[in-house]
Amino acid sequence: MNKATATAPGKIILFGEHAVVYGRPAIAVPVARVQASATLQPATTGFRIIAPDLGRDYLLAQAGPDDPLAVTVQITLARLNIPTPPAATLRVSSTIPLGRGLGSGAAISTAIVRALARYLERPLASAEVSALVYEAEKLYHGTPSGIDNTVVAFEQPVFFVKGEPIRRMRVARPFTVVVGDTGVAASTRQVVGQVRQRWQVEPERYEGYFDEIGAIASQARVIIEQGAPDTLALGKLMRENQEMLRVIGVSSPQLERLIEAALQAGAVGAKLSGAGWGGNMIALVPAQSQVIANVAEALSAAGAAGVIVTEVR
Ligand code: PMV
């Protein structure tokens, strides 16, 4: 066997998080500025997993039953009908902050599935990679919609509806998004669980909220695919989406602080991205470099732990 490497990008959800768990559409795009990477090399004995960013170095045979890296390896080997793991060393690294809604889990899993399939000379199509990563995602999320694995495995903007075939989006006019990290790690499983509890108590009210969020995502799709002459209409939808996320209880004081700072500095819209209660917010900025710089600076001044500027294309 020859050494094999694969990478996978981070992602942001532009519109529709949470409602997507309940069958409404959402829009997500890859963020290539941050990446997960996996490399496999032949070894003399055993299957060893080394993940320096996670402070981990262990044998697959000794991994716990819900170790996400080991589970990803096992489900990939099962899919490829390989009963015994090869003698190899898997090295995993990532520049995607963990637990901040940037899809770190999905990206790490995607890189592992692809590297392993390449190493075993059994390359998998993106749809198959996505399906395997979805299985691993269940460990992080409990009830994932499937949006993270889809956008990360296909590495393209997607208009995602749970259970439906992937719909890639054509971005008519590229636009710039500034991503601000609250520095607060939040558990997607917990936030999604909390929303589910509220939905169970007041199903009609929450179905209504999810309908509104879904309608916002559908309107955003039209604007993105047709190419608005400016970013104002998209920014307005972002602000409306954030208002709904506030109403369903997934924003946080830190997120609000960064969102407010971005809007003050010239962003046309801003919202949390991902599960909420922490993690990242995104701000839509007009193409002028000065506004982009102002928003990035304002986010840092308001306490952002990290700022990424990404172009959606
Ligand atoms: O993993 P995150 O933080 O990007 O959250 C995923 C988005 C949710 O809609 C909240 C959950 C899901 O499974 O779609």
PDB file of N, CA and C in Angstrom, residues 97-198:
ATOM      1  N   PRO A  97     -11.636  25.143  13.953  1.00  0.00           N
ATOM      2  CA  PRO A  97     -11.890  25.125  15.400  1.00  0.00           C
ATOM      3  C   PRO A  97     -13.002  24.119  15.738  1.00  0.00           C
ATOM      4  N   LEU A  98     -12.812  23.391  16.832  1.00  0.00           N
ATOM      5  CA  LEU A  98     -13.774  22.337  17.204  1.00  0.00           C
ATOM      6  C   LEU A  98     -15.015  22.916  17.869  1.00  0.00           C
ATOM      7  N   GLY A  99     -16.163  22.371  17.551  1.00  0.00           N
ATOM      8  CA  GLY A  99     -17.398  22.716  18.255  1.00  0.00           C
ATOM      9  C   GLY A  99     -17.859  24.146  18.069  1.00  0.00           C
ATOM     10  N   ARG A 100     -17.557  24.735  16.914  1.00  0.00           N
ATOM     11  CA  ARG A 100     -17.946  26.134  16.687  1.00  0.00           C
ATOM     12  C   ARG A 100     -18.864  26.267  15.481  1.00  0.00           C
ATOM     13  N   GLY A 101     -19.451  25.157  15.023  1.00  0.00           N
ATOM     14  CA  GLY A 101     -20.381  25.246  13.897  1.00  0.00           C
ATOM     15  C   GLY A 101     -19.692  25.369  12.549  1.00  0.00           C
ATOM     16  N   LEU A 102     -18.388  25.099  12.503  1.00  0.00           N
ATOM     17  CA  LEU A 102     -17.680  25.169  11.219  1.00  0.00           C
ATOM     18  C   LEU A 102     -17.510  23.787  10.581  1.00  0.00           C
ATOM     19  N   GLY A 103     -18.207  22.815  11.138  1.00  0.00           N
ATOM     20  CA  GLY A 103     -18.206  21.493  10.513  1.00  0.00           C
ATOM     21  C   GLY A 103     -16.941  20.694  10.747  1.00  0.00           C
ATOM     22  N   SER A 104     -16.271  20.933  11.878  1.00  0.00           N
ATOM     23  CA  SER A 104     -14.999  20.230  12.116  1.00  0.00           C
ATOM     24  C   SER A 104     -15.188  18.716  12.134  1.00  0.00           C
ATOM     25  N   GLY A 105     -16.249  18.249  12.779  1.00  0.00           N
ATOM     26  CA  GLY A 105     -16.486  16.806  12.873  1.00  0.00           C
ATOM     27  C   GLY A 105     -16.688  16.192  11.499  1.00  0.00           C
ATOM     28  N   ALA A 106     -17.534  16.823  10.695  1.00  0.00           N
ATOM     29  CA  ALA A 106     -17.820  16.298   9.355  1.00  0.00           C
ATOM     30  C   ALA A 106     -16.557  16.340   8.488  1.00  0.00           C
ATOM     31  N   ALA A 107     -15.756  17.401   8.639  1.00  0.00           N
ATOM     32  CA  ALA A 107     -14.555  17.530   7.809  1.00  0.00           C
ATOM     33  C   ALA A 107     -13.515  16.476   8.192  1.00  0.00           C
ATOM     34  N   ILE A 108     -13.340  16.253   9.494  1.00  0.00           N
ATOM     35  CA  ILE A 108     -12.375  15.229   9.931  1.00  0.00           C
ATOM     36  C   ILE A 108     -12.826  13.859   9.416  1.00  0.00           C
ATOM     37  N   SER A 109     -14.105  13.560   9.565  1.00  0.00           N
ATOM     38  CA  SER A 109     -14.621  12.267   9.092  1.00  0.00           C
ATOM     39  C   SER A 109     -14.461  12.132   7.582  1.00  0.00           C
ATOM     40  N   THR A 110     -14.765  13.186   6.847  1.00  0.00           N
ATOM     41  CA  THR A 110     -14.659  13.138   5.383  1.00  0.00           C
ATOM     42  C   THR A 110     -13.220  12.868   4.955  1.00  0.00           C
ATOM     43  N   ALA A 111     -12.281  13.568   5.607  1.00  0.00           N
ATOM     44  CA  ALA A 111     -10.865  13.365   5.267  1.00  0.00           C
ATOM     45  C   ALA A 111     -10.454  11.916   5.561  1.00  0.00           C
ATOM     46  N   ILE A 112     -10.932  11.372   6.676  1.00  0.00           N
ATOM     47  CA  ILE A 112     -10.576   9.984   7.033  1.00  0.00           C
ATOM     48  C   ILE A 112     -11.162   8.993   6.017  1.00  0.00           C
ATOM     49  N   VAL A 113     -12.449   9.151   5.709  1.00  0.00           N
ATOM     50  CA  VAL A 113     -13.095   8.217   4.761  1.00  0.00           C
ATOM     51  C   VAL A 113     -12.357   8.246   3.427  1.00  0.00           C
ATOM     52  N   ARG A 114     -12.064   9.462   2.930  1.00  0.00           N
ATOM     53  CA  ARG A 114     -11.412   9.573   1.615  1.00  0.00           C
ATOM     54  C   ARG A 114      -9.995   9.017   1.627  1.00  0.00           C
ATOM     55  N   ALA A 115      -9.240   9.331   2.695  1.00  0.00           N
ATOM     56  CA  ALA A 115      -7.849   8.864   2.765  1.00  0.00           C
ATOM     57  C   ALA A 115      -7.814   7.334   2.835  1.00  0.00           C
ATOM     58  N   LEU A 116      -8.720   6.772   3.626  1.00  0.00           N
ATOM     59  CA  LEU A 116      -8.753   5.315   3.785  1.00  0.00           C
ATOM     60  C   LEU A 116      -9.147   4.645   2.464  1.00  0.00           C
ATOM     61  N   ALA A 117     -10.152   5.193   1.796  1.00  0.00           N
ATOM     62  CA  ALA A 117     -10.605   4.615   0.526  1.00  0.00           C
ATOM     63  C   ALA A 117      -9.484   4.690  -0.520  1.00  0.00           C
ATOM     64  N   ARG A 118      -8.753   5.803  -0.521  1.00  0.00           N
ATOM     65  CA  ARG A 118      -7.635   5.945  -1.476  1.00  0.00           C
ATOM     66  C   ARG A 118      -6.515   4.973  -1.130  1.00  0.00           C
ATOM     67  N   TYR A 119      -6.220   4.888   0.166  1.00  0.00           N
ATOM     68  CA  TYR A 119      -5.142   4.001   0.618  1.00  0.00           C
ATOM     69  C   TYR A 119      -5.435   2.562   0.194  1.00  0.00           C
ATOM     70  N   LEU A 120      -6.685   2.169   0.298  1.00  0.00           N
ATOM     71  CA  LEU A 120      -7.083   0.801  -0.050  1.00  0.00           C
ATOM     72  C   LEU A 120      -7.398   0.667  -1.546  1.00  0.00           C
ATOM     73  N   GLU A 121      -7.146   1.750  -2.275  1.00  0.00           N
ATOM     74  CA  GLU A 121      -7.360   1.800  -3.724  1.00  0.00           C
ATOM     75  C   GLU A 121      -8.796   1.442  -4.095  1.00  0.00           C
ATOM     76  N   ARG A 122      -9.729   1.962  -3.270  1.00  0.00           N
ATOM     77  CA  ARG A 122     -11.156   1.754  -3.533  1.00  0.00           C
ATOM     78  C   ARG A 122     -11.866   3.103  -3.423  1.00  0.00           C
ATOM     79  N   PRO A 123     -11.483   4.093  -4.257  1.00  0.00           N
ATOM     80  CA  PRO A 123     -12.038   5.441  -4.117  1.00  0.00           C
ATOM     81  C   PRO A 123     -13.564   5.438  -4.140  1.00  0.00           C
ATOM     82  N   LEU A 124     -14.151   6.306  -3.336  1.00  0.00           N
ATOM     83  CA  LEU A 124     -15.606   6.378  -3.200  1.00  0.00           C
ATOM     84  C   LEU A 124     -16.128   7.677  -3.818  1.00  0.00           C
ATOM     85  N   ALA A 125     -17.321   7.612  -4.396  1.00  0.00           N
ATOM     86  CA  ALA A 125     -17.973   8.817  -4.932  1.00  0.00           C
ATOM     87  C   ALA A 125     -18.383   9.717  -3.766  1.00  0.00           C
ATOM     88  N   SER A 126     -18.521  11.024  -4.055  1.00  0.00           N
ATOM     89  CA  SER A 126     -18.860  11.986  -2.990  1.00  0.00           C
ATOM     90  C   SER A 126     -20.136  11.590  -2.251  1.00  0.00           C
ATOM     91  N   ALA A 127     -21.132  11.067  -2.981  1.00  0.00           N
ATOM     92  CA  ALA A 127     -22.398  10.680  -2.328  1.00  0.00           C
ATOM     93  C   ALA A 127     -22.161   9.559  -1.314  1.00  0.00           C
ATOM     94  N   GLU A 128     -21.254   8.643  -1.648  1.00  0.00           N
ATOM     95  CA  GLU A 128     -20.960   7.545  -0.718  1.00  0.00           C
ATOM     96  C   GLU A 128     -20.182   8.052   0.490  1.00  0.00           C
ATOM     97  N   VAL A 129     -19.234   8.961   0.233  1.00  0.00           N
ATOM     98  CA  VAL A 129     -18.471   9.564   1.335  1.00  0.00           C
ATOM     99  C   VAL A 129     -19.453  10.271   2.271  1.00  0.00           C
ATOM    100  N   SER A 130     -20.353  11.048   1.691  1.00  0.00           N
ATOM    101  CA  SER A 130     -21.325  11.808   2.475  1.00  0.00           C
ATOM    102  C   SER A 130     -22.177  10.871   3.336  1.00  0.00           C
ATOM    103  N   ALA A 131     -22.617   9.758   2.763  1.00  0.00           N
ATOM    104  CA  ALA A 131     -23.461   8.811   3.510  1.00  0.00           C
ATOM    105  C   ALA A 131     -22.702   8.198   4.686  1.00  0.00           C
ATOM    106  N   LEU A 132     -21.426   7.883   4.487  1.00  0.00           N
ATOM    107  CA  LEU A 132     -20.626   7.304   5.574  1.00  0.00           C
ATOM    108  C   LEU A 132     -20.384   8.341   6.675  1.00  0.00           C
ATOM    109  N   VAL A 133     -20.105   9.573   6.260  1.00  0.00           N
ATOM    110  CA  VAL A 133     -19.861  10.634   7.244  1.00  0.00           C
ATOM    111  C   VAL A 133     -21.141  10.910   8.044  1.00  0.00           C
ATOM    112  N   TYR A 134     -22.280  10.788   7.388  1.00  0.00           N
ATOM    113  CA  TYR A 134     -23.567  10.970   8.090  1.00  0.00           C
ATOM    114  C   TYR A 134     -23.680   9.973   9.251  1.00  0.00           C
ATOM    115  N   GLU A 135     -23.254   8.738   8.996  1.00  0.00           N
ATOM    116  CA  GLU A 135     -23.298   7.724  10.064  1.00  0.00           C
ATOM    117  C   GLU A 135     -22.433   8.165  11.242  1.00  0.00           C
ATOM    118  N   ALA A 136     -21.236   8.678  10.934  1.00  0.00           N
ATOM    119  CA  ALA A 136     -20.341   9.140  12.002  1.00  0.00           C
ATOM    120  C   ALA A 136     -20.921  10.377  12.692  1.00  0.00           C
ATOM    121  N   GLU A 137     -21.572  11.257  11.923  1.00  0.00           N
ATOM    122  CA  GLU A 137     -22.150  12.493  12.479  1.00  0.00           C
ATOM    123  C   GLU A 137     -23.189  12.200  13.554  1.00  0.00           C
ATOM    124  N   LYS A 138     -23.857  11.071  13.431  1.00  0.00           N
ATOM    125  CA  LYS A 138     -24.889  10.731  14.412  1.00  0.00           C
ATOM    126  C   LYS A 138     -24.292  10.681  15.818  1.00  0.00           C
ATOM    127  N   LEU A 139     -22.990  10.379  15.886  1.00  0.00           N
ATOM    128  CA  LEU A 139     -22.327  10.324  17.190  1.00  0.00           C
ATOM    129  C   LEU A 139     -22.190  11.703  17.822  1.00  0.00           C
ATOM    130  N   TYR A 140     -21.924  12.720  16.991  1.00  0.00           N
ATOM    131  CA  TYR A 140     -21.752  14.076  17.528  1.00  0.00           C
ATOM    132  C   TYR A 140     -23.105  14.706  17.832  1.00  0.00           C
ATOM    133  N   HIS A 141     -24.076  14.479  16.947  1.00  0.00           N
ATOM    134  CA  HIS A 141     -25.314  15.251  16.959  1.00  0.00           C
ATOM    135  C   HIS A 141     -26.480  14.553  17.615  1.00  0.00           C
ATOM    136  N   GLY A 142     -26.585  13.252  17.468  1.00  0.00           N
ATOM    137  CA  GLY A 142     -27.816  12.567  17.838  1.00  0.00           C
ATOM    138  C   GLY A 142     -28.740  12.465  16.635  1.00  0.00           C
ATOM    139  N   THR A 143     -29.319  13.623  16.223  1.00  0.00           N
ATOM    140  CA  THR A 143     -30.269  13.600  15.100  1.00  0.00           C
ATOM    141  C   THR A 143     -29.852  14.604  14.027  1.00  0.00           C
ATOM    142  N   PRO A 144     -28.706  14.389  13.377  1.00  0.00           N
ATOM    143  CA  PRO A 144     -28.251  15.382  12.390  1.00  0.00           C
ATOM    144  C   PRO A 144     -29.174  15.422  11.174  1.00  0.00           C
ATOM    145  N   SER A 145     -29.307  16.611  10.595  1.00  0.00           N
ATOM    146  CA  SER A 145     -30.126  16.732   9.385  1.00  0.00           C
ATOM    147  C   SER A 145     -29.396  16.142   8.192  1.00  0.00           C
ATOM    148  N   GLY A 146     -28.059  16.128   8.244  1.00  0.00           N
ATOM    149  CA  GLY A 146     -27.271  15.662   7.096  1.00  0.00           C
ATOM    150  C   GLY A 146     -26.660  16.793   6.289  1.00  0.00           C
ATOM    151  N   ILE A 147     -26.897  18.029   6.707  1.00  0.00           N
ATOM    152  CA  ILE A 147     -26.390  19.162   5.923  1.00  0.00           C
ATOM    153  C   ILE A 147     -24.864  19.263   5.991  1.00  0.00           C
ATOM    154  N   ASP A 148     -24.287  19.005   7.180  1.00  0.00           N
ATOM    155  CA  ASP A 148     -22.834  19.151   7.330  1.00  0.00           C
ATOM    156  C   ASP A 148     -22.081  18.175   6.427  1.00  0.00           C
ATOM    157  N   ASN A 149     -22.423  16.891   6.509  1.00  0.00           N
ATOM    158  CA  ASN A 149     -21.716  15.903   5.694  1.00  0.00           C
ATOM    159  C   ASN A 149     -21.907  16.180   4.205  1.00  0.00           C
ATOM    160  N   THR A 150     -23.083  16.683   3.827  1.00  0.00           N
ATOM    161  CA  THR A 150     -23.341  16.927   2.398  1.00  0.00           C
ATOM    162  C   THR A 150     -22.454  18.047   1.864  1.00  0.00           C
ATOM    163  N   VAL A 151     -22.461  19.193   2.535  1.00  0.00           N
ATOM    164  CA  VAL A 151     -21.682  20.329   2.001  1.00  0.00           C
ATOM    165  C   VAL A 151     -20.187  20.048   2.065  1.00  0.00           C
ATOM    166  N   VAL A 152     -19.749  19.349   3.109  1.00  0.00           N
ATOM    167  CA  VAL A 152     -18.311  19.091   3.250  1.00  0.00           C
ATOM    168  C   VAL A 152     -17.851  18.032   2.241  1.00  0.00           C
ATOM    169  N   ALA A 153     -18.639  16.973   2.060  1.00  0.00           N
ATOM    170  CA  ALA A 153     -18.221  15.906   1.136  1.00  0.00           C
ATOM    171  C   ALA A 153     -18.294  16.370  -0.326  1.00  0.00           C
ATOM    172  N   PHE A 154     -19.288  17.203  -0.661  1.00  0.00           N
ATOM    173  CA  PHE A 154     -19.418  17.667  -2.051  1.00  0.00           C
ATOM    174  C   PHE A 154     -18.599  18.922  -2.325  1.00  0.00           C
ATOM    175  N   GLU A 155     -18.172  19.606  -1.249  1.00  0.00           N
ATOM    176  CA  GLU A 155     -17.326  20.814  -1.383  1.00  0.00           C
ATOM    177  C   GLU A 155     -17.943  21.836  -2.329  1.00  0.00           C
ATOM    178  N   GLN A 156     -19.266  22.011  -2.231  1.00  0.00           N
ATOM    179  CA  GLN A 156     -19.971  22.968  -3.087  1.00  0.00           C
ATOM    180  C   GLN A 156     -21.118  23.577  -2.304  1.00  0.00           C
ATOM    181  N   PRO A 157     -21.526  24.817  -2.659  1.00  0.00           N
ATOM    182  CA  PRO A 157     -22.719  25.375  -2.027  1.00  0.00           C
ATOM    183  C   PRO A 157     -23.920  24.456  -2.266  1.00  0.00           C
ATOM    184  N   VAL A 158     -24.708  24.208  -1.216  1.00  0.00           N
ATOM    185  CA  VAL A 158     -25.870  23.323  -1.379  1.00  0.00           C
ATOM    186  C   VAL A 158     -27.133  23.961  -0.813  1.00  0.00           C
ATOM    187  N   PHE A 159     -28.235  23.675  -1.492  1.00  0.00           N
ATOM    188  CA  PHE A 159     -29.576  23.983  -0.985  1.00  0.00           C
ATOM    189  C   PHE A 159     -30.075  22.637  -0.509  1.00  0.00           C
ATOM    190  N   PHE A 160     -30.111  22.477   0.802  1.00  0.00           N
ATOM    191  CA  PHE A 160     -30.280  21.139   1.366  1.00  0.00           C
ATOM    192  C   PHE A 160     -31.661  20.933   1.965  1.00  0.00           C
ATOM    193  N   VAL A 161     -32.286  19.829   1.589  1.00  0.00           N
ATOM    194  CA  VAL A 161     -33.527  19.407   2.252  1.00  0.00           C
ATOM    195  C   VAL A 161     -33.306  17.965   2.702  1.00  0.00           C
ATOM    196  N   LYS A 162     -33.509  17.741   3.989  1.00  0.00           N
ATOM    197  CA  LYS A 162     -33.267  16.428   4.595  1.00  0.00           C
ATOM    198  C   LYS A 162     -33.968  15.325   3.796  1.00  0.00           C
ATOM    199  N   GLY A 163     -33.233  14.270   3.505  1.00  0.00           N
ATOM    200  CA  GLY A 163     -33.832  13.119   2.840  1.00  0.00           C
ATOM    201  C   GLY A 163     -34.000  13.267   1.337  1.00  0.00           C
ATOM    202  N   GLU A 164     -33.678  14.446   0.799  1.00  0.00           N
ATOM    203  CA  GLU A 164     -33.806  14.628  -0.654  1.00  0.00           C
ATOM    204  C   GLU A 164     -32.435  14.621  -1.319  1.00  0.00           C
ATOM    205  N   PRO A 165     -32.375  14.295  -2.616  1.00  0.00           N
ATOM    206  CA  PRO A 165     -31.070  14.294  -3.293  1.00  0.00           C
ATOM    207  C   PRO A 165     -30.433  15.683  -3.236  1.00  0.00           C
ATOM    208  N   ILE A 166     -29.120  15.721  -3.233  1.00  0.00           N
ATOM    209  CA  ILE A 166     -28.394  16.992  -3.112  1.00  0.00           C
ATOM    210  C   ILE A 166     -28.742  17.929  -4.276  1.00  0.00           C
ATOM    211  N   ARG A 167     -28.962  19.218  -3.926  1.00  0.00           N
ATOM    212  CA  ARG A 167     -29.160  20.242  -4.961  1.00  0.00           C
ATOM    213  C   ARG A 167     -28.019  21.237  -4.836  1.00  0.00           C
ATOM    214  N   ARG A 168     -27.120  21.186  -5.798  1.00  0.00           N
ATOM    215  CA  ARG A 168     -25.989  22.122  -5.790  1.00  0.00           C
ATOM    216  C   ARG A 168     -26.501  23.497  -6.190  1.00  0.00           C
ATOM    217  N   MET A 169     -25.859  24.520  -5.655  1.00  0.00           N
ATOM    218  CA  MET A 169     -26.282  25.875  -6.003  1.00  0.00           C
ATOM    219  C   MET A 169     -25.253  26.545  -6.891  1.00  0.00           C
ATOM    220  N   ARG A 170     -25.754  27.294  -7.847  1.00  0.00           N
ATOM    221  CA  ARG A 170     -24.871  28.074  -8.703  1.00  0.00           C
ATOM    222  C   ARG A 170     -24.883  29.496  -8.145  1.00  0.00           C
ATOM    223  N   VAL A 171     -23.721  29.969  -7.733  1.00  0.00           N
ATOM    224  CA  VAL A 171     -23.652  31.318  -7.163  1.00  0.00           C
ATOM    225  C   VAL A 171     -23.417  32.290  -8.314  1.00  0.00           C
ATOM    226  N   ALA A 172     -24.444  33.091  -8.638  1.00  0.00           N
ATOM    227  CA  ALA A 172     -24.353  33.948  -9.826  1.00  0.00           C
ATOM    228  C   ALA A 172     -23.299  35.045  -9.644  1.00  0.00           C
ATOM    229  N   ARG A 173     -23.293  35.663  -8.450  1.00  0.00           N
ATOM    230  CA  ARG A 173     -22.289  36.702  -8.173  1.00  0.00           C
ATOM    231  C   ARG A 173     -21.631  36.370  -6.850  1.00  0.00           C
ATOM    232  N   PRO A 174     -20.316  36.120  -6.864  1.00  0.00           N
ATOM    233  CA  PRO A 174     -19.636  35.797  -5.610  1.00  0.00           C
ATOM    234  C   PRO A 174     -19.838  36.916  -4.580  1.00  0.00           C
ATOM    235  N   PHE A 175     -19.901  36.546  -3.308  1.00  0.00           N
ATOM    236  CA  PHE A 175     -20.024  37.554  -2.251  1.00  0.00           C
ATOM    237  C   PHE A 175     -19.152  37.167  -1.062  1.00  0.00           C
ATOM    238  N   THR A 176     -18.896  38.167  -0.214  1.00  0.00           N
ATOM    239  CA  THR A 176     -17.934  37.967   0.874  1.00  0.00           C
ATOM    240  C   THR A 176     -18.642  37.874   2.216  1.00  0.00           C
ATOM    241  N   VAL A 177     -18.205  36.908   3.000  1.00  0.00           N
ATOM    242  CA  VAL A 177     -18.753  36.707   4.339  1.00  0.00           C
ATOM    243  C   VAL A 177     -17.594  36.749   5.337  1.00  0.00           C
ATOM    244  N   VAL A 178     -17.784  37.492   6.427  1.00  0.00           N
ATOM    245  CA  VAL A 178     -16.789  37.509   7.498  1.00  0.00           C
ATOM    246  C   VAL A 178     -17.337  36.643   8.628  1.00  0.00           C
ATOM    247  N   VAL A 179     -16.515  35.694   9.081  1.00  0.00           N
ATOM    248  CA  VAL A 179     -16.930  34.742  10.105  1.00  0.00           C
ATOM    249  C   VAL A 179     -16.252  35.121  11.420  1.00  0.00           C
ATOM    250  N   GLY A 180     -17.044  35.310  12.473  1.00  0.00           N
ATOM    251  CA  GLY A 180     -16.481  35.682  13.781  1.00  0.00           C
ATOM    252  C   GLY A 180     -16.758  34.589  14.802  1.00  0.00           C
ATOM    253  N   ASP A 181     -15.726  34.197  15.511  1.00  0.00           N
ATOM    254  CA  ASP A 181     -15.815  33.102  16.482  1.00  0.00           C
ATOM    255  C   ASP A 181     -16.020  33.671  17.888  1.00  0.00           C
ATOM    256  N   THR A 182     -17.099  33.271  18.563  1.00  0.00           N
ATOM    257  CA  THR A 182     -17.322  33.750  19.941  1.00  0.00           C
ATOM    258  C   THR A 182     -16.278  33.197  20.901  1.00  0.00           C
ATOM    259  N   GLY A 183     -15.610  32.119  20.501  1.00  0.00           N
ATOM    260  CA  GLY A 183     -14.663  31.471  21.411  1.00  0.00           C
ATOM    261  C   GLY A 183     -15.355  30.515  22.368  1.00  0.00           C
ATOM    262  N   VAL A 184     -16.682  30.461  22.271  1.00  0.00           N
ATOM    263  CA  VAL A 184     -17.459  29.596  23.168  1.00  0.00           C
ATOM    264  C   VAL A 184     -17.819  28.318  22.415  1.00  0.00           C
ATOM    265  N   ALA A 185     -17.404  27.166  22.934  1.00  0.00           N
ATOM    266  CA  ALA A 185     -17.773  25.898  22.305  1.00  0.00           C
ATOM    267  C   ALA A 185     -19.153  25.490  22.812  1.00  0.00           C
ATOM    268  N   ALA A 186     -20.028  25.120  21.897  1.00  0.00           N
ATOM    269  CA  ALA A 186     -21.367  24.681  22.308  1.00  0.00           C
ATOM    270  C   ALA A 186     -21.629  23.304  21.718  1.00  0.00           C
ATOM    271  N   SER A 187     -22.388  22.490  22.430  1.00  0.00           N
ATOM    272  CA  SER A 187     -22.691  21.147  21.954  1.00  0.00           C
ATOM    273  C   SER A 187     -23.922  21.184  21.058  1.00  0.00           C
ATOM    274  N   THR A 188     -23.724  20.846  19.775  1.00  0.00           N
ATOM    275  CA  THR A 188     -24.851  20.827  18.828  1.00  0.00           C
ATOM    276  C   THR A 188     -25.950  19.913  19.349  1.00  0.00           C
ATOM    277  N   ARG A 189     -25.543  18.775  19.900  1.00  0.00           N
ATOM    278  CA  ARG A 189     -26.520  17.816  20.415  1.00  0.00           C
ATOM    279  C   ARG A 189     -27.418  18.460  21.470  1.00  0.00           C
ATOM    280  N   GLN A 190     -26.801  19.247  22.377  1.00  0.00           N
ATOM    281  CA  GLN A 190     -27.590  19.878  23.447  1.00  0.00           C
ATOM    282  C   GLN A 190     -28.523  20.958  22.905  1.00  0.00           C
ATOM    283  N   VAL A 191     -27.998  21.794  21.990  1.00  0.00           N
ATOM    284  CA  VAL A 191     -28.829  22.884  21.468  1.00  0.00           C
ATOM    285  C   VAL A 191     -30.001  22.304  20.671  1.00  0.00           C
ATOM    286  N   VAL A 192     -29.694  21.310  19.825  1.00  0.00           N
ATOM    287  CA  VAL A 192     -30.755  20.678  19.025  1.00  0.00           C
ATOM    288  C   VAL A 192     -31.778  20.005  19.957  1.00  0.00           C
ATOM    289  N   GLY A 193     -31.279  19.405  21.043  1.00  0.00           N
ATOM    290  CA  GLY A 193     -32.165  18.750  22.020  1.00  0.00           C
ATOM    291  C   GLY A 193     -33.090  19.752  22.707  1.00  0.00           C
ATOM    292  N   GLN A 194     -32.551  20.920  23.026  1.00  0.00           N
ATOM    293  CA  GLN A 194     -33.348  21.965  23.681  1.00  0.00           C
ATOM    294  C   GLN A 194     -34.459  22.468  22.751  1.00  0.00           C
ATOM    295  N   VAL A 195     -34.094  22.686  21.475  1.00  0.00           N
ATOM    296  CA  VAL A 195     -35.106  23.134  20.501  1.00  0.00           C
ATOM    297  C   VAL A 195     -36.185  22.055  20.371  1.00  0.00           C
ATOM    298  N   ARG A 196     -35.770  20.805  20.359  1.00  0.00           N
ATOM    299  CA  ARG A 196     -36.744  19.713  20.238  1.00  0.00           C
ATOM    300  C   ARG A 196     -37.723  19.726  21.424  1.00  0.00           C
ATOM    301  N   GLN A 197     -37.200  19.961  22.621  1.00  0.00           N
ATOM    302  CA  GLN A 197     -38.086  20.015  23.799  1.00  0.00           C
ATOM    303  C   GLN A 197     -39.123  21.118  23.656  1.00  0.00           C
ATOM    304  N   ARG A 198     -38.665  22.282  23.207  1.00  0.00           N
ATOM    305  CA  ARG A 198     -39.596  23.414  23.052  1.00  0.00           C
ATOM    306  C   ARG A 198     -40.646  23.109  21.979  1.00  0.00           C
TER     307      ARG A 198
END
